């Protein structure tokens, strides 16, 4: 796997559309397996140094969750009917609506990894990207939430911490992708299927999240993505997301 | 089979009672006298004036500058923005103030190109609104940024890091358009001001004389200076009109380019432009009423005919606005998808629906109910009230387009109502700053373009046509 | 032979001013010896003066071209030196090109027209020049330089033509 730099030059002439139809790294979420336990949410927060927001702000909608579990229900207890649990994170769209609207190139498409990357130290906080995300998965640092010593010792050294006024979002654990690629390059081989595991996939007790090279038809994620239960969220928006959801067959939902 | 033509009883009776000298253009006074009036209006202040200045300055200091400091230090969390309402009152303010600023250009450029003589006495008063309105719009842009101290990264200059801004973004088009508009309208304010500054220079002493002497650039009124000046003014008048249209269109594209329900509408460009004119002309009505009531001699320059004209203009623009809004509403209402229809339902029946009805009332019902009547259009205080109502309505319109519409996303899990917090005192501070700047400017530069008034009066005359005298307008250029 | 004197004839209206200038022509003075100052812009034909030429439109057009170039650099040149893909859009998008080129061309047109006024009028000019404050009060001031032996004749004829004041003047500091 070549370095990001060289790749960028390689793809300078290639139209972005050639890369973006299916993507390189992809994810499959099996909604039949998801129990809504939120282990993925906790793991992501620990891996990516997410701040603790506090009750009042969260009550006003300012949660800091790069992956969140969405629940939809109707009826009153005990006659409540629910849909599948819906884990929602950045879909790393091929036609990302969040990218062209940033005035300072803080939200750009990585040519080498075919992911949408958020450049924290470039963001000036216009929040146009968050407005334009149809999945509403971008998180903004509304304040500084400093971690006092010794709690700051829990921070993951592979990931930066973000200042107030900066936008952030799920990166498909790009730090783990790079670690995996570096390891593979050092061993003079390609990345093995299952070698790169983002925090959410690692933590899920039901193995509902699968991750890997979706452009390689032999990987598990590529095969799962072809499942007949598979669909994309808000497909009509033509965002070309890299996350495929597998429809659940839950007794409680409208899927019957 | 003879066909007889009957004189309309209405028109005949009207002419018998109308004194031509009611019209400013037919009531010329010696230029020296008009100059003296303009100077006296500029120079006279009383304790009430200074009391208002002090109150406004204190409001600006606390509500704008102090609270803005809190906002920068604490972060956008002290404002009311959240997911999914990432843009709130500050963006409403941006659109509102740019809207106000369009009136100045409309009056001084479009009406000049169309040779509408009624514009003559209030072009500068309107252009001042443009300049100061754009100042507020600029402040509002800075207010909403998360890391405002890095705004300069949006400026396309070569730098050590080799980084450039992204012109794919409507915000960069905004930046270019608003910069162009601000610079050009300031130049367009300054150029016709030069001859009046020369007049003020000749009639002043002390610090004012030094100020006007420098600002008048040594203008003496010889043929060449007039030729260069009027040529440039004509170029500006023609060129700034498409810029004016493009600026608010580009501002509307901040929303139209987004894929939000309710924002992704193709009619936003012209809809916003007309909305800008609607709120702008209404603000001009209010400001002219205040000028006429509080400054000396302004009842000579600002006559009932001007209010009548602006009232008619406001009525027509209100109708055009209603046409565009109806367009924007009926298309999703008729064939829109689920989310668009949910949004329309939310506007009409949701928690923010009183605002929506208030907007329709202020923008349509109030102007249509009052401005059709010719007698009512000649009551400046009534037009000022209409101006206030329309501005409230247009502020509500932008409030509904931004934080209210943005509540409804395609992901119902994220729906949340917006509540402004620190935006309220800061917005009040910006209104105070606008008034403060305007009041100070009215005592530093002559508010009436006296040379343009004289130019118009020189071109108007009464000539006998049949049994009556009619107004005759000559083309002196 | 003594130097030409500079004389001022002050008129209160267009009619007497045009008669006065005609009188000066009959006396043998050339257009370049006559300088007319007024409180409002008057078309040259009204007073019988030669057309005033201006380069402001040409300077403006130059500015428009420069602005257009700058706009094209922003939207087409920047992606050449700093290529980053965003949102599946082309690196060289056409509709934004039209927008940015338009805005920058307009800025250039108007900005350079404004500068053109300064250049052409040699603004700011505070040097001593012929001027009377009555000009800003609406009077038309006709400055002319004539040989001293013509002074009395000129004064008489101009007064007959309707001048309020005819007197010799020196250039004043503003």
Short mmCIF file of N, CA and C in Angstrom, two decimals, chain A residues 57-63 65 68-72 86 88 97 99-105 120-128 130-132 134-140 142-144 163-167 234 236-237, chain B residues 72-84 86-87 144-151 153-154 163-166 168-172 253-255 257-260 263 406 409-414 416-419:
data_model
loop_
_atom_site.label_atom_id
_atom_site.label_comp_id
_atom_site.label_asym_id
_atom_site.label_seq_id
_atom_site.Cartn_x
_atom_site.Cartn_y
_atom_site.Cartn_z
N UNK A 57 -26.06 20.39 28.14
CA UNK A 57 -25.83 20.53 26.70
C UNK A 57 -26.41 19.35 25.93
N UNK A 58 -26.24 18.14 26.48
CA UNK A 58 -26.75 16.97 25.76
C UNK A 58 -28.27 17.04 25.67
N UNK A 59 -28.89 17.53 26.73
CA UNK A 59 -30.36 17.65 26.69
C UNK A 59 -30.80 18.60 25.58
N UNK A 60 -29.94 19.55 25.23
CA UNK A 60 -30.28 20.49 24.17
C UNK A 60 -29.86 19.96 22.80
N UNK A 61 -29.36 18.74 22.74
CA UNK A 61 -29.04 18.14 21.45
C UNK A 61 -27.58 18.16 21.09
N UNK A 62 -26.75 18.66 22.01
CA UNK A 62 -25.33 18.79 21.66
C UNK A 62 -24.55 17.57 22.11
N UNK A 63 -25.00 16.40 21.70
CA UNK A 63 -24.26 15.21 22.10
C UNK A 63 -22.97 15.13 21.29
N UNK A 65 -21.30 12.20 19.86
CA UNK A 65 -21.27 10.77 19.58
C UNK A 65 -20.97 10.60 18.11
N UNK A 68 -24.08 6.88 16.87
CA UNK A 68 -25.18 6.93 17.82
C UNK A 68 -26.18 5.84 17.43
N UNK A 69 -26.93 5.38 18.43
CA UNK A 69 -27.96 4.38 18.17
C UNK A 69 -29.29 5.12 18.12
N UNK A 70 -29.94 5.08 16.98
CA UNK A 70 -31.22 5.75 16.83
C UNK A 70 -32.34 4.75 17.07
N UNK A 71 -33.31 5.20 17.86
CA UNK A 71 -34.46 4.33 18.14
C UNK A 71 -35.71 5.03 17.65
N UNK A 72 -36.56 4.28 17.03
CA UNK A 72 -37.86 4.82 16.60
C UNK A 72 -38.94 3.89 17.13
N UNK A 86 -30.92 1.55 14.98
CA UNK A 86 -30.21 2.09 13.81
C UNK A 86 -28.93 2.77 14.24
N UNK A 88 -25.97 4.94 13.62
CA UNK A 88 -25.73 5.94 12.58
C UNK A 88 -24.38 6.59 12.83
N UNK A 97 -21.92 15.44 0.48
CA UNK A 97 -22.41 16.82 0.42
C UNK A 97 -21.68 17.75 1.37
N UNK A 99 -18.50 18.02 1.67
CA UNK A 99 -17.18 18.43 1.20
C UNK A 99 -17.15 19.73 0.41
N UNK A 100 -17.97 19.90 -0.62
CA UNK A 100 -17.80 21.12 -1.42
C UNK A 100 -18.19 22.40 -0.72
N UNK A 101 -18.90 22.29 0.40
CA UNK A 101 -19.40 23.51 1.03
C UNK A 101 -18.43 24.11 2.03
N UNK A 102 -17.34 23.44 2.35
CA UNK A 102 -16.41 24.01 3.31
C UNK A 102 -15.55 25.05 2.62
N UNK A 103 -15.52 26.28 3.13
CA UNK A 103 -14.77 27.32 2.42
C UNK A 103 -13.26 27.19 2.54
N UNK A 104 -12.76 26.39 3.49
CA UNK A 104 -11.31 26.35 3.71
C UNK A 104 -10.72 24.96 3.47
N UNK A 105 -11.42 24.08 2.78
CA UNK A 105 -10.90 22.74 2.50
C UNK A 105 -10.63 21.96 3.79
N UNK A 120 -8.97 18.85 11.34
CA UNK A 120 -9.35 19.63 12.52
C UNK A 120 -8.64 20.97 12.57
N UNK A 121 -7.35 20.98 12.27
CA UNK A 121 -6.62 22.23 12.45
C UNK A 121 -6.88 23.23 11.34
N UNK A 122 -7.68 22.89 10.36
CA UNK A 122 -8.03 23.81 9.29
C UNK A 122 -9.45 24.38 9.49
N UNK A 123 -10.25 23.70 10.30
CA UNK A 123 -11.66 24.07 10.43
C UNK A 123 -11.80 25.42 11.12
N UNK A 124 -12.59 26.33 10.53
CA UNK A 124 -12.84 27.60 11.20
C UNK A 124 -14.26 27.66 11.75
N UNK A 125 -15.01 26.59 11.64
CA UNK A 125 -16.27 26.49 12.34
C UNK A 125 -17.46 27.17 11.69
N UNK A 126 -17.55 27.16 10.35
CA UNK A 126 -18.73 27.72 9.72
C UNK A 126 -19.95 26.81 9.85
N UNK A 127 -19.74 25.55 10.08
CA UNK A 127 -20.77 24.53 10.28
C UNK A 127 -21.65 24.31 9.05
N UNK A 128 -21.17 24.70 7.88
CA UNK A 128 -21.94 24.45 6.67
C UNK A 128 -21.97 22.95 6.38
N UNK A 130 -21.98 20.49 8.48
CA UNK A 130 -22.95 19.81 9.34
C UNK A 130 -24.36 20.06 8.86
N UNK A 131 -24.60 21.27 8.38
CA UNK A 131 -25.93 21.57 7.84
C UNK A 131 -26.24 20.72 6.65
N UNK A 132 -25.22 20.44 5.85
CA UNK A 132 -25.45 19.77 4.59
C UNK A 132 -25.44 18.25 4.68
N UNK A 134 -26.90 14.91 5.19
CA UNK A 134 -28.29 14.43 5.32
C UNK A 134 -28.46 13.46 6.48
N UNK A 135 -27.37 12.89 6.96
CA UNK A 135 -27.45 11.94 8.06
C UNK A 135 -27.23 12.63 9.40
N UNK A 136 -26.83 13.88 9.37
CA UNK A 136 -26.62 14.67 10.58
C UNK A 136 -25.65 13.98 11.53
N UNK A 137 -24.54 13.53 10.98
CA UNK A 137 -23.58 12.78 11.80
C UNK A 137 -22.38 13.60 12.21
N UNK A 138 -22.34 14.88 11.84
CA UNK A 138 -21.17 15.66 12.19
C UNK A 138 -21.35 16.29 13.56
N UNK A 139 -20.27 16.25 14.34
CA UNK A 139 -20.35 16.77 15.70
C UNK A 139 -19.51 18.03 15.81
N UNK A 140 -20.04 19.03 16.49
CA UNK A 140 -19.33 20.29 16.63
C UNK A 140 -18.89 20.48 18.06
N UNK A 142 -18.92 22.69 20.70
CA UNK A 142 -19.60 23.92 21.07
C UNK A 142 -18.84 24.68 22.15
N UNK A 143 -18.10 23.97 22.96
CA UNK A 143 -17.29 24.60 24.00
C UNK A 143 -15.98 23.82 24.09
N UNK A 144 -15.12 24.29 25.00
CA UNK A 144 -13.99 23.47 25.40
C UNK A 144 -14.44 22.61 26.57
N UNK A 163 -10.17 21.41 19.56
CA UNK A 163 -10.44 22.66 20.26
C UNK A 163 -11.90 23.04 20.08
N UNK A 164 -12.38 24.00 20.88
CA UNK A 164 -13.73 24.50 20.66
C UNK A 164 -13.77 25.18 19.29
N UNK A 165 -14.91 25.07 18.65
CA UNK A 165 -15.08 25.71 17.35
C UNK A 165 -14.70 24.84 16.17
N UNK A 166 -14.41 23.56 16.43
CA UNK A 166 -13.93 22.68 15.37
C UNK A 166 -14.94 21.56 15.15
N UNK A 167 -15.15 21.16 13.92
CA UNK A 167 -16.09 20.09 13.58
C UNK A 167 -15.35 18.77 13.57
N UNK A 234 -30.96 6.74 2.97
CA UNK A 234 -31.23 7.93 2.14
C UNK A 234 -30.58 7.76 0.76
N UNK A 236 -31.76 7.89 -2.08
CA UNK A 236 -32.21 8.80 -3.13
C UNK A 236 -31.39 10.09 -3.15
N UNK A 237 -30.60 10.33 -2.08
CA UNK A 237 -29.80 11.55 -2.06
C UNK A 237 -28.55 11.42 -2.91
N UNK B 72 -16.70 34.48 22.03
CA UNK B 72 -15.42 33.99 21.51
C UNK B 72 -14.72 33.16 22.56
N UNK B 73 -14.77 33.62 23.82
CA UNK B 73 -14.01 32.96 24.87
C UNK B 73 -14.63 31.62 25.23
N UNK B 74 -15.97 31.59 25.29
CA UNK B 74 -16.62 30.36 25.72
C UNK B 74 -16.87 29.39 24.58
N UNK B 75 -17.09 29.90 23.40
CA UNK B 75 -17.43 29.04 22.27
C UNK B 75 -18.89 29.19 21.89
N UNK B 76 -19.27 28.59 20.77
CA UNK B 76 -20.62 28.74 20.25
C UNK B 76 -21.65 28.11 21.17
N UNK B 77 -21.21 27.41 22.20
CA UNK B 77 -22.16 26.79 23.12
C UNK B 77 -23.02 27.78 23.88
N UNK B 78 -22.55 29.04 24.03
CA UNK B 78 -23.39 30.02 24.73
C UNK B 78 -24.48 30.56 23.80
N UNK B 79 -24.39 30.25 22.53
CA UNK B 79 -25.47 30.60 21.61
C UNK B 79 -26.48 29.46 21.60
N UNK B 80 -27.54 29.63 20.86
CA UNK B 80 -28.62 28.64 20.89
C UNK B 80 -28.48 27.55 19.86
N UNK B 81 -27.36 27.53 19.15
CA UNK B 81 -27.22 26.57 18.06
C UNK B 81 -26.92 25.18 18.60
N UNK B 82 -27.39 24.18 17.88
CA UNK B 82 -27.21 22.80 18.31
C UNK B 82 -27.41 21.93 17.08
N UNK B 83 -27.41 20.60 17.26
CA UNK B 83 -27.82 19.77 16.14
C UNK B 83 -29.33 19.70 16.16
N UNK B 84 -30.06 19.84 15.08
CA UNK B 84 -29.59 20.09 13.71
C UNK B 84 -29.58 21.56 13.34
N UNK B 86 -27.67 24.14 13.18
CA UNK B 86 -26.29 24.62 13.25
C UNK B 86 -26.18 26.10 12.94
N UNK B 87 -27.15 26.60 12.21
CA UNK B 87 -27.16 28.03 11.92
C UNK B 87 -28.38 28.65 12.58
N UNK B 144 -20.83 34.02 13.86
CA UNK B 144 -21.26 32.63 13.87
C UNK B 144 -20.11 31.65 13.74
N UNK B 145 -18.90 32.15 13.48
CA UNK B 145 -17.79 31.23 13.24
C UNK B 145 -17.29 30.60 14.53
N UNK B 146 -16.94 29.33 14.44
CA UNK B 146 -16.46 28.63 15.62
C UNK B 146 -15.07 29.09 16.03
N UNK B 147 -14.21 29.33 15.02
CA UNK B 147 -12.87 29.81 15.33
C UNK B 147 -12.63 31.08 14.54
N UNK B 148 -13.25 32.15 15.01
CA UNK B 148 -13.29 33.38 14.23
C UNK B 148 -11.91 33.99 14.04
N UNK B 149 -10.97 33.67 14.94
CA UNK B 149 -9.62 34.25 14.83
C UNK B 149 -8.86 33.69 13.63
N UNK B 150 -9.43 32.68 12.98
CA UNK B 150 -8.80 32.10 11.80
C UNK B 150 -9.55 32.44 10.51
N UNK B 151 -10.44 33.44 10.60
CA UNK B 151 -11.23 33.79 9.43
C UNK B 151 -10.35 34.14 8.24
N UNK B 153 -8.15 32.77 6.91
CA UNK B 153 -7.86 31.65 6.01
C UNK B 153 -8.79 31.64 4.80
N UNK B 154 -9.88 32.40 4.89
CA UNK B 154 -10.77 32.46 3.74
C UNK B 154 -10.26 33.44 2.68
N UNK B 163 -1.65 26.99 1.29
CA UNK B 163 -3.06 26.61 1.39
C UNK B 163 -3.94 27.67 0.75
N UNK B 164 -4.99 27.23 0.11
CA UNK B 164 -5.92 28.15 -0.54
C UNK B 164 -7.33 27.82 -0.11
N UNK B 165 -8.25 28.80 -0.20
CA UNK B 165 -9.64 28.49 0.13
C UNK B 165 -10.31 27.76 -1.03
N UNK B 166 -11.46 27.17 -0.72
CA UNK B 166 -12.16 26.31 -1.67
C UNK B 166 -13.29 27.09 -2.33
N UNK B 168 -15.30 26.00 -4.44
CA UNK B 168 -16.51 25.22 -4.64
C UNK B 168 -17.58 25.66 -3.66
N UNK B 169 -17.16 26.31 -2.58
CA UNK B 169 -18.09 26.57 -1.49
C UNK B 169 -18.88 27.84 -1.71
N UNK B 170 -20.21 27.80 -1.52
CA UNK B 170 -21.00 29.03 -1.63
C UNK B 170 -20.54 30.09 -0.64
N UNK B 171 -19.89 29.69 0.46
CA UNK B 171 -19.43 30.70 1.40
C UNK B 171 -18.30 31.53 0.79
N UNK B 172 -17.51 30.93 -0.08
CA UNK B 172 -16.46 31.72 -0.74
C UNK B 172 -17.07 32.64 -1.78
N UNK B 253 -27.96 31.18 -2.10
CA UNK B 253 -27.37 29.90 -2.48
C UNK B 253 -26.66 29.21 -1.32
N UNK B 254 -26.33 29.97 -0.25
CA UNK B 254 -25.83 29.30 0.95
C UNK B 254 -26.84 28.26 1.41
N UNK B 255 -28.12 28.57 1.19
CA UNK B 255 -29.17 27.65 1.62
C UNK B 255 -29.60 26.74 0.48
N UNK B 257 -27.98 25.61 -2.02
CA UNK B 257 -27.02 24.57 -2.39
C UNK B 257 -27.03 23.42 -1.40
N UNK B 258 -27.63 23.64 -0.22
CA UNK B 258 -27.68 22.58 0.77
C UNK B 258 -28.82 21.65 0.44
N UNK B 259 -28.69 20.41 0.89
CA UNK B 259 -29.70 19.41 0.52
C UNK B 259 -30.78 19.29 1.59
N UNK B 260 -30.95 20.33 2.40
CA UNK B 260 -31.97 20.30 3.44
C UNK B 260 -33.36 20.45 2.85
N UNK B 263 -34.77 24.02 1.96
CA UNK B 263 -33.69 24.89 1.52
C UNK B 263 -33.35 24.68 0.06
N UNK B 406 -34.70 24.34 9.60
CA UNK B 406 -33.60 23.42 9.81
C UNK B 406 -33.93 22.39 10.89
N UNK B 409 -35.17 17.57 9.70
CA UNK B 409 -34.15 16.95 8.86
C UNK B 409 -34.70 15.65 8.30
N UNK B 410 -33.91 15.03 7.46
CA UNK B 410 -34.36 13.74 6.92
C UNK B 410 -34.21 12.61 7.94
N UNK B 411 -33.64 12.93 9.08
CA UNK B 411 -33.42 11.93 10.12
C UNK B 411 -34.21 12.38 11.33
N UNK B 412 -35.44 11.89 11.51
CA UNK B 412 -36.31 12.42 12.57
C UNK B 412 -35.71 12.30 13.96
N UNK B 413 -34.76 11.40 14.14
CA UNK B 413 -34.13 11.26 15.45
C UNK B 413 -33.47 12.56 15.86
N UNK B 414 -33.08 13.39 14.91
CA UNK B 414 -32.31 14.59 15.23
C UNK B 414 -33.14 15.86 15.29
N UNK B 416 -34.98 18.98 16.48
CA UNK B 416 -34.91 19.71 17.74
C UNK B 416 -35.20 21.17 17.48
N UNK B 417 -35.98 21.79 18.37
CA UNK B 417 -36.32 23.20 18.23
C UNK B 417 -35.16 24.07 18.71
N UNK B 418 -35.00 25.21 18.02
CA UNK B 418 -33.91 26.13 18.34
C UNK B 418 -34.39 27.22 19.29
N UNK B 419 -33.57 27.52 20.29
CA UNK B 419 -33.88 28.63 21.20
C UNK B 419 -32.70 29.56 21.25
#
